[in-house]
Tab-separated table of C-alpha atoms in Angstrom:
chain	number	residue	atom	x	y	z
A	15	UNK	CA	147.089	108.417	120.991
A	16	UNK	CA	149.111	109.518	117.553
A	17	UNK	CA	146.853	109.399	115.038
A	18	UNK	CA	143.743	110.233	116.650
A	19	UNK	CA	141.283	107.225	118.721
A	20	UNK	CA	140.327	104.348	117.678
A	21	UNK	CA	136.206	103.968	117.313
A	22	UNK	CA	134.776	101.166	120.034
A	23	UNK	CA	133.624	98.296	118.132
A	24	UNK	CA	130.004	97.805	118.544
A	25	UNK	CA	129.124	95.187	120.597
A	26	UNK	CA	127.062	92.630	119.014
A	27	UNK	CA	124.432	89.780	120.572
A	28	UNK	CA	122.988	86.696	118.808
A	29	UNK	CA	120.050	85.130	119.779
A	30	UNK	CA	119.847	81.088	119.193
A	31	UNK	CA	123.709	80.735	118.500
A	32	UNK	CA	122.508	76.848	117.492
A	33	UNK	CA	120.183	77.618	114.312
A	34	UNK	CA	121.011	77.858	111.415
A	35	UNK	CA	120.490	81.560	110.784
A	36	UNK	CA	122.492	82.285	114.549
A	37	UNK	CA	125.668	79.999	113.374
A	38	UNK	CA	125.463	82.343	110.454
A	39	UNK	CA	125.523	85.294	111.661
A	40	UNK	CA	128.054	84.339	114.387
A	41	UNK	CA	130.708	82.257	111.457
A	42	UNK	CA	130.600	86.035	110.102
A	43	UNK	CA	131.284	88.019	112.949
A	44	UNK	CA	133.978	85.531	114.114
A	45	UNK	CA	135.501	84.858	111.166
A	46	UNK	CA	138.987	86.200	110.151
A	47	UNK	CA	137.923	85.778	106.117
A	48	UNK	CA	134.818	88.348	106.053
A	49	UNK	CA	136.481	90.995	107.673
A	50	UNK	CA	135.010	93.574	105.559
A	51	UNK	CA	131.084	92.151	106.389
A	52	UNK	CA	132.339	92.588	110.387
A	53	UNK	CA	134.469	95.881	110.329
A	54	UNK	CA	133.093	97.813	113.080
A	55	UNK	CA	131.143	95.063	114.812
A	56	UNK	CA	132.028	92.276	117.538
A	57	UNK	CA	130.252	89.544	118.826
A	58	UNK	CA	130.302	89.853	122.907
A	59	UNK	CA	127.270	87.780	123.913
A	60	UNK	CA	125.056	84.960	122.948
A	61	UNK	CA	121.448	83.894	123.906
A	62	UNK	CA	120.599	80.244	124.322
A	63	UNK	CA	117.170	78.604	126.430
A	64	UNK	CA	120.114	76.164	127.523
A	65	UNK	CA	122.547	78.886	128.375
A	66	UNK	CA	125.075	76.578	126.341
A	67	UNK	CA	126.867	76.389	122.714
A	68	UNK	CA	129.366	74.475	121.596
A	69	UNK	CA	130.489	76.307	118.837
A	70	UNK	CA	131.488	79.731	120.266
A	71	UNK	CA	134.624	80.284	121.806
A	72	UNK	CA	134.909	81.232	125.146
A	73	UNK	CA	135.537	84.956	124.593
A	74	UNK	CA	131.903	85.320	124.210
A	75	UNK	CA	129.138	85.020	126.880
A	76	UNK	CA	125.967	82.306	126.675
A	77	UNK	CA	123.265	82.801	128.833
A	78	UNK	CA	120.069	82.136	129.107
A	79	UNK	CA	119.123	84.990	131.138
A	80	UNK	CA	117.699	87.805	128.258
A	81	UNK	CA	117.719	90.742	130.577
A	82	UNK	CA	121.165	90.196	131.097
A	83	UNK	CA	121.959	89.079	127.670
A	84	UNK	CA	120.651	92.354	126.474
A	85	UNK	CA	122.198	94.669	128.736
A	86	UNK	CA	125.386	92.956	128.090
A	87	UNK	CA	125.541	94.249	124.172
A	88	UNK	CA	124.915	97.195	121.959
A	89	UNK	CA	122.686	95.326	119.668
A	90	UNK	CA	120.767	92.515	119.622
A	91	UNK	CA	120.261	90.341	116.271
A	92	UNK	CA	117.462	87.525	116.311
A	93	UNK	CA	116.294	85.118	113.704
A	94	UNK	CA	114.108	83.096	115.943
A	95	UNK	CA	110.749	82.489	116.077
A	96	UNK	CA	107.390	84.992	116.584
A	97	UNK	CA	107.095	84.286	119.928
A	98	UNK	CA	110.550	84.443	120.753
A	99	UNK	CA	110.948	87.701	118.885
A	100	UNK	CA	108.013	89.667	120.950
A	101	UNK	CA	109.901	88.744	124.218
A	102	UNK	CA	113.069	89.495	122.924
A	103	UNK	CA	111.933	93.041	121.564
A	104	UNK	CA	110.558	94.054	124.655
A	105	UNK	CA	113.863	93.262	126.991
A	106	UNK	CA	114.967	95.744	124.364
A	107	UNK	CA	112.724	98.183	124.989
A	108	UNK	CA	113.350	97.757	128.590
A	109	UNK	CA	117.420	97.905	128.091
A	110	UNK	CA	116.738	100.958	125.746
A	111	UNK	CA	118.747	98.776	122.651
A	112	UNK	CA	118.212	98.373	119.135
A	113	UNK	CA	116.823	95.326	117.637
A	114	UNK	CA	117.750	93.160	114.125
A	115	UNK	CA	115.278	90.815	113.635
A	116	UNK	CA	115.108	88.353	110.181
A	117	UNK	CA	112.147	86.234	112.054
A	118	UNK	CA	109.699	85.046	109.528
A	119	UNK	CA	105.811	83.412	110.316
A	120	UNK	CA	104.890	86.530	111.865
A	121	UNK	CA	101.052	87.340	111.884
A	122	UNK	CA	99.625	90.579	111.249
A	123	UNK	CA	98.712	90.718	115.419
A	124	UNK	CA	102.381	90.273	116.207
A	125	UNK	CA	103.937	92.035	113.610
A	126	UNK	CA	102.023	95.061	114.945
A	127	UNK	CA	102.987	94.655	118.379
A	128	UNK	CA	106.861	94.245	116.833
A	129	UNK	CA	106.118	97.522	115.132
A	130	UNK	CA	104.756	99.080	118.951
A	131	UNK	CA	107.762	98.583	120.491
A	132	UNK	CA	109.487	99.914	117.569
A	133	UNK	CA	108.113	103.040	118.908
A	134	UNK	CA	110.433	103.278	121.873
A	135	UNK	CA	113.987	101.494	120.295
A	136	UNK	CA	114.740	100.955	116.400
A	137	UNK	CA	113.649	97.576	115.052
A	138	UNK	CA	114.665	96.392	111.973
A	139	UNK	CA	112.751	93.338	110.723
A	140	UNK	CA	112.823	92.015	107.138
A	141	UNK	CA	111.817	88.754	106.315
A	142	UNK	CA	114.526	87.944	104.523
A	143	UNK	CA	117.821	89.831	105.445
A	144	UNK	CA	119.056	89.326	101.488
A	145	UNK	CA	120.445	92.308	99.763
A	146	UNK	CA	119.520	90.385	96.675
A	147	UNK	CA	115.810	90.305	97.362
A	148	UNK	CA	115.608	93.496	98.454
A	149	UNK	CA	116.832	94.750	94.786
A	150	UNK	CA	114.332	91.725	93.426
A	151	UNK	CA	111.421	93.340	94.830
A	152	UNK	CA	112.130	96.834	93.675
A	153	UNK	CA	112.891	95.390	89.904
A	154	UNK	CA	109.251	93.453	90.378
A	155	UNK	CA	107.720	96.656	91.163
A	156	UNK	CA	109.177	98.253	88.006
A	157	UNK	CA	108.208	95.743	85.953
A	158	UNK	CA	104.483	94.917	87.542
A	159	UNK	CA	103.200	98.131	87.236
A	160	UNK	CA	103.728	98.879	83.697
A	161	UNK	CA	102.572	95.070	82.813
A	162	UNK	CA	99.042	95.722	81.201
A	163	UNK	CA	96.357	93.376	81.540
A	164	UNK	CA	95.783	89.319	80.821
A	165	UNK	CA	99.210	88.435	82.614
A	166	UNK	CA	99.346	85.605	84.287
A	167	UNK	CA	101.575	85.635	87.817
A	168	UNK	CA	103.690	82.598	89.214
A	169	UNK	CA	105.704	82.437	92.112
A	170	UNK	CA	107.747	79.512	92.881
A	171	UNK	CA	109.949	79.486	96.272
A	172	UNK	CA	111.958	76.680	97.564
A	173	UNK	CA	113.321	75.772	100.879
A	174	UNK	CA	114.261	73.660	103.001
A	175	UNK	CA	112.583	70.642	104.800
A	176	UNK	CA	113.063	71.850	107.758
A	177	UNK	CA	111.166	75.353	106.980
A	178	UNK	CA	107.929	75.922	109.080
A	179	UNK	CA	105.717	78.678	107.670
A	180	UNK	CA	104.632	78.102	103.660
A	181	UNK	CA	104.499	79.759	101.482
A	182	UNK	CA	107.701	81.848	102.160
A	183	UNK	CA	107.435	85.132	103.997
A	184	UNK	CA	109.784	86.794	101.301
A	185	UNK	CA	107.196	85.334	98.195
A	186	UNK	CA	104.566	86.062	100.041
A	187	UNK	CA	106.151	90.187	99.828
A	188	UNK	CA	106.824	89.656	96.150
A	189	UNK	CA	103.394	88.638	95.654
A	190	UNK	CA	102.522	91.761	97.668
A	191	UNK	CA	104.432	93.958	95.477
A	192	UNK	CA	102.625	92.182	92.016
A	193	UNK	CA	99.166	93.032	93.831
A	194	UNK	CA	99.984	96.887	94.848
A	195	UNK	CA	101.058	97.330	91.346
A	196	UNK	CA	98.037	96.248	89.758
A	197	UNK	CA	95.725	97.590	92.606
A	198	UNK	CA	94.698	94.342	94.114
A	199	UNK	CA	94.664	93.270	97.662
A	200	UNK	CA	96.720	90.004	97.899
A	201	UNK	CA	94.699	88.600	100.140
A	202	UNK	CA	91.737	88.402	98.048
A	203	UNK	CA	93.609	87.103	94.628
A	204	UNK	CA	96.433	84.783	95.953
A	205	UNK	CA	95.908	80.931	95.415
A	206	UNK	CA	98.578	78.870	96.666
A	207	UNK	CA	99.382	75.290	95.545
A	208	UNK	CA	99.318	73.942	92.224
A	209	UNK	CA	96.272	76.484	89.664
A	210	UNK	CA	95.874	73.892	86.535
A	211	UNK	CA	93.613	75.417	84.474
A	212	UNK	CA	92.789	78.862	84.492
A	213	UNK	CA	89.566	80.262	83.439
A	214	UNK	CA	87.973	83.742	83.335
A	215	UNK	CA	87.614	84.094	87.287
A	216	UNK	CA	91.165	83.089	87.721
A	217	UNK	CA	92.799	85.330	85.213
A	218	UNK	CA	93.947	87.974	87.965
A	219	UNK	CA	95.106	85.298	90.553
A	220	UNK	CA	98.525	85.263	91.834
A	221	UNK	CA	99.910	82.118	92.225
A	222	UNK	CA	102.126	81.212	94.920
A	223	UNK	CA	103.760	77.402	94.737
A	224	UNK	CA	106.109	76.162	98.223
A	225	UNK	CA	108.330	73.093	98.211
A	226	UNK	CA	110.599	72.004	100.879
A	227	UNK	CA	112.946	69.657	100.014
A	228	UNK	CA	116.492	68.658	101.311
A	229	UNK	CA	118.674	71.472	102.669
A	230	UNK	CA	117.917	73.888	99.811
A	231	UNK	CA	118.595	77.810	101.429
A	232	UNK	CA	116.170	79.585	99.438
A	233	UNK	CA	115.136	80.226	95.826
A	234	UNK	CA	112.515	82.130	94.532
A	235	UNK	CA	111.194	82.712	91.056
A	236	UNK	CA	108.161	84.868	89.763
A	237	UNK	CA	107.190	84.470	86.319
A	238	UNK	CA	104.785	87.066	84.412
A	239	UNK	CA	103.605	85.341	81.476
A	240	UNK	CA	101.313	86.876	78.854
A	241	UNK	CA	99.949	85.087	75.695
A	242	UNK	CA	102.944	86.542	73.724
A	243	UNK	CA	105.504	86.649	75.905
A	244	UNK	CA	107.506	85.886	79.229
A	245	UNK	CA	109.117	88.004	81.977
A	246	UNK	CA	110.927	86.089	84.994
A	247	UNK	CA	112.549	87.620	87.562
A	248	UNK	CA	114.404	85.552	90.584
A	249	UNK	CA	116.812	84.866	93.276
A	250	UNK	CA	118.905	82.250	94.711
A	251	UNK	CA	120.678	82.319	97.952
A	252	UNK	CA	123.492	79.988	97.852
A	253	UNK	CA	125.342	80.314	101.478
A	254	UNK	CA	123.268	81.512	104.477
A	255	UNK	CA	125.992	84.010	104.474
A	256	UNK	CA	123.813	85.904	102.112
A	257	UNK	CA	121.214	86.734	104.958
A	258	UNK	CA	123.567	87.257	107.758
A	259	UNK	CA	125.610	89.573	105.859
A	260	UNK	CA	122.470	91.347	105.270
A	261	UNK	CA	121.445	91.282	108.888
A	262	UNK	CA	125.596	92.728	109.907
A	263	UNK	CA	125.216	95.519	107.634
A	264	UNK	CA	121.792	96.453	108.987
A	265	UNK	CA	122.960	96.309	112.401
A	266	UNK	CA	125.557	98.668	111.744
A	267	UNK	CA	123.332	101.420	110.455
A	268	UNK	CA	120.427	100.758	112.795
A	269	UNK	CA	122.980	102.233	115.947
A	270	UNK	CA	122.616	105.368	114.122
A	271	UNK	CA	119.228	105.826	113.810
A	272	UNK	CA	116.352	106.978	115.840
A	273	UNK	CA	113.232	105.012	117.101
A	274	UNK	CA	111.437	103.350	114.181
A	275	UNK	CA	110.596	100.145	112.597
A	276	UNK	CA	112.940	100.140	109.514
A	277	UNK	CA	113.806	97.775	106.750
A	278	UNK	CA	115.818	96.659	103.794
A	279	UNK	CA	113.837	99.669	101.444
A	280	UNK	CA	114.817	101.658	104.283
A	281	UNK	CA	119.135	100.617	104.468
A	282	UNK	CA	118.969	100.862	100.862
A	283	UNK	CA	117.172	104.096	100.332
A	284	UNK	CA	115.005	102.532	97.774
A	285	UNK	CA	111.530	103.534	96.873
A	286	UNK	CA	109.015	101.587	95.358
């Protein structure tokens, strides 16, 4: 062909077309406006318990069969639910296919089982597919560790009604980040809910606050405050297309790499 062949397009599944996150993800891949956030990628196959959606054209393949939904694609993206995720990652492993994930709620049990099979196929998982907080989390890490003592931590996120697991996954990682830099273990200094007062035992606390209100995407704010000064930090997603282009780009570089449990650090080559 003049001018050399043209590169396959990489054949892209969704699981739960219906959510939120899935109608995301698949508005971007089928969408004639974002053509930059789908270069390279097209959506072939969806995954639904009913086997049904509405809202995809008829180009594209619902079933509820996973083995066959798998083997049918290149690349399977998920934002579903723990459960849902470990069943998904192991047709994977059986299909030999990579796996996107942006699944939050996880618990440490499952999320090491996620990163077991992530020993055969590449995973990606982040629990929250946003560029934005990716580059949030690095700045907090800058910023935590040279904070010296007698600051006070707050971490507001909101979401939501509809949102199951609180506090958020993603202020539940900020919150991890605050604690490595000052050497703590966030289990044993996070408080969650309102603090009041603070006294001596509560100085090194890190405070994590959750509301859920209307249909609000996500927003999170984390506010060092000393007795002389302020620092706040924060992010608001404003379109779910925020996460699913995050979880498009990370498909596309996850085809090219090796077994492994990867994420957003990892696409972004940034170290904290």
């Amino acid at each position: 062909m003049p001018g050399g062949s043209v590169a396959k397009p990489i054949k892209v599944g969704v699981i739960g077309p219906s959510g939120r996150m899935g109608k995301a993800v698949c508005g971007l891949l089928l969408d004639g406006a974002h053509a930059g956030e789908r270069a390279g990628l097209e959506l072939v196959a969806a995954w639904s318990r009913s086997g049904q959606s509405a809202e995809l054209p008829p180009k594209v393949t619902v079933t509820d069969d996973l083995e066959a939904f798998i083997q049918a694609v290149d690349i399977a993206i998920d934002f579903s639910r723990p459960e849902t995720l470990l069943d998904i990652a192991k047709a994977c492993v059986a299909a030999g296919k990579p796996l996107v994930s942006g699944t939050t709620g996880c618990s440490d049990e499952q999320l090491g089982a996620l990163a077991g099979y992530a020993r055969e196929v590449p995973v990606f998982h982040a629990a929250n597919m946003s560029v934005g907080i990716a580059l949030l989390r690095h700045a907090l890490a800058e910023v935590a560790s040279r904070l010296g003592e007698g600051v006070d931590v707050e971490i507001v996120e909101s979401h939501h009604r509809h949102k199951v697991d609180a506090p958020s996954g993603t202020a539940l990682a900020l919150g991890e980040v605050v604690a490595t830099a000052r050497g703590q273990q966030l289990d044993e200094v996070i408080a969650t809910g309102g603090t009041g007062s603070r006294d001596d035992s509560s100085k090194d606390r890190i405070a994590i606050h959750s509301i859920r209100a209307g249909e609000i995407v996500g927003e999170h704010d984390v506010r060092l405050v000393s007795a002389a000064e302020e620092i706040r930090l924060g992010h608001g997603a404003r379109d779910r297309g925020a996460f699913a282009g995050g979880a498009l780009r990370a498909a596309r570089w996850l085809v090219e790499q090796p077994a492994g449990l990867y994420g957003l650090d990892d696409l972004l080559q940034l170290k904290e």
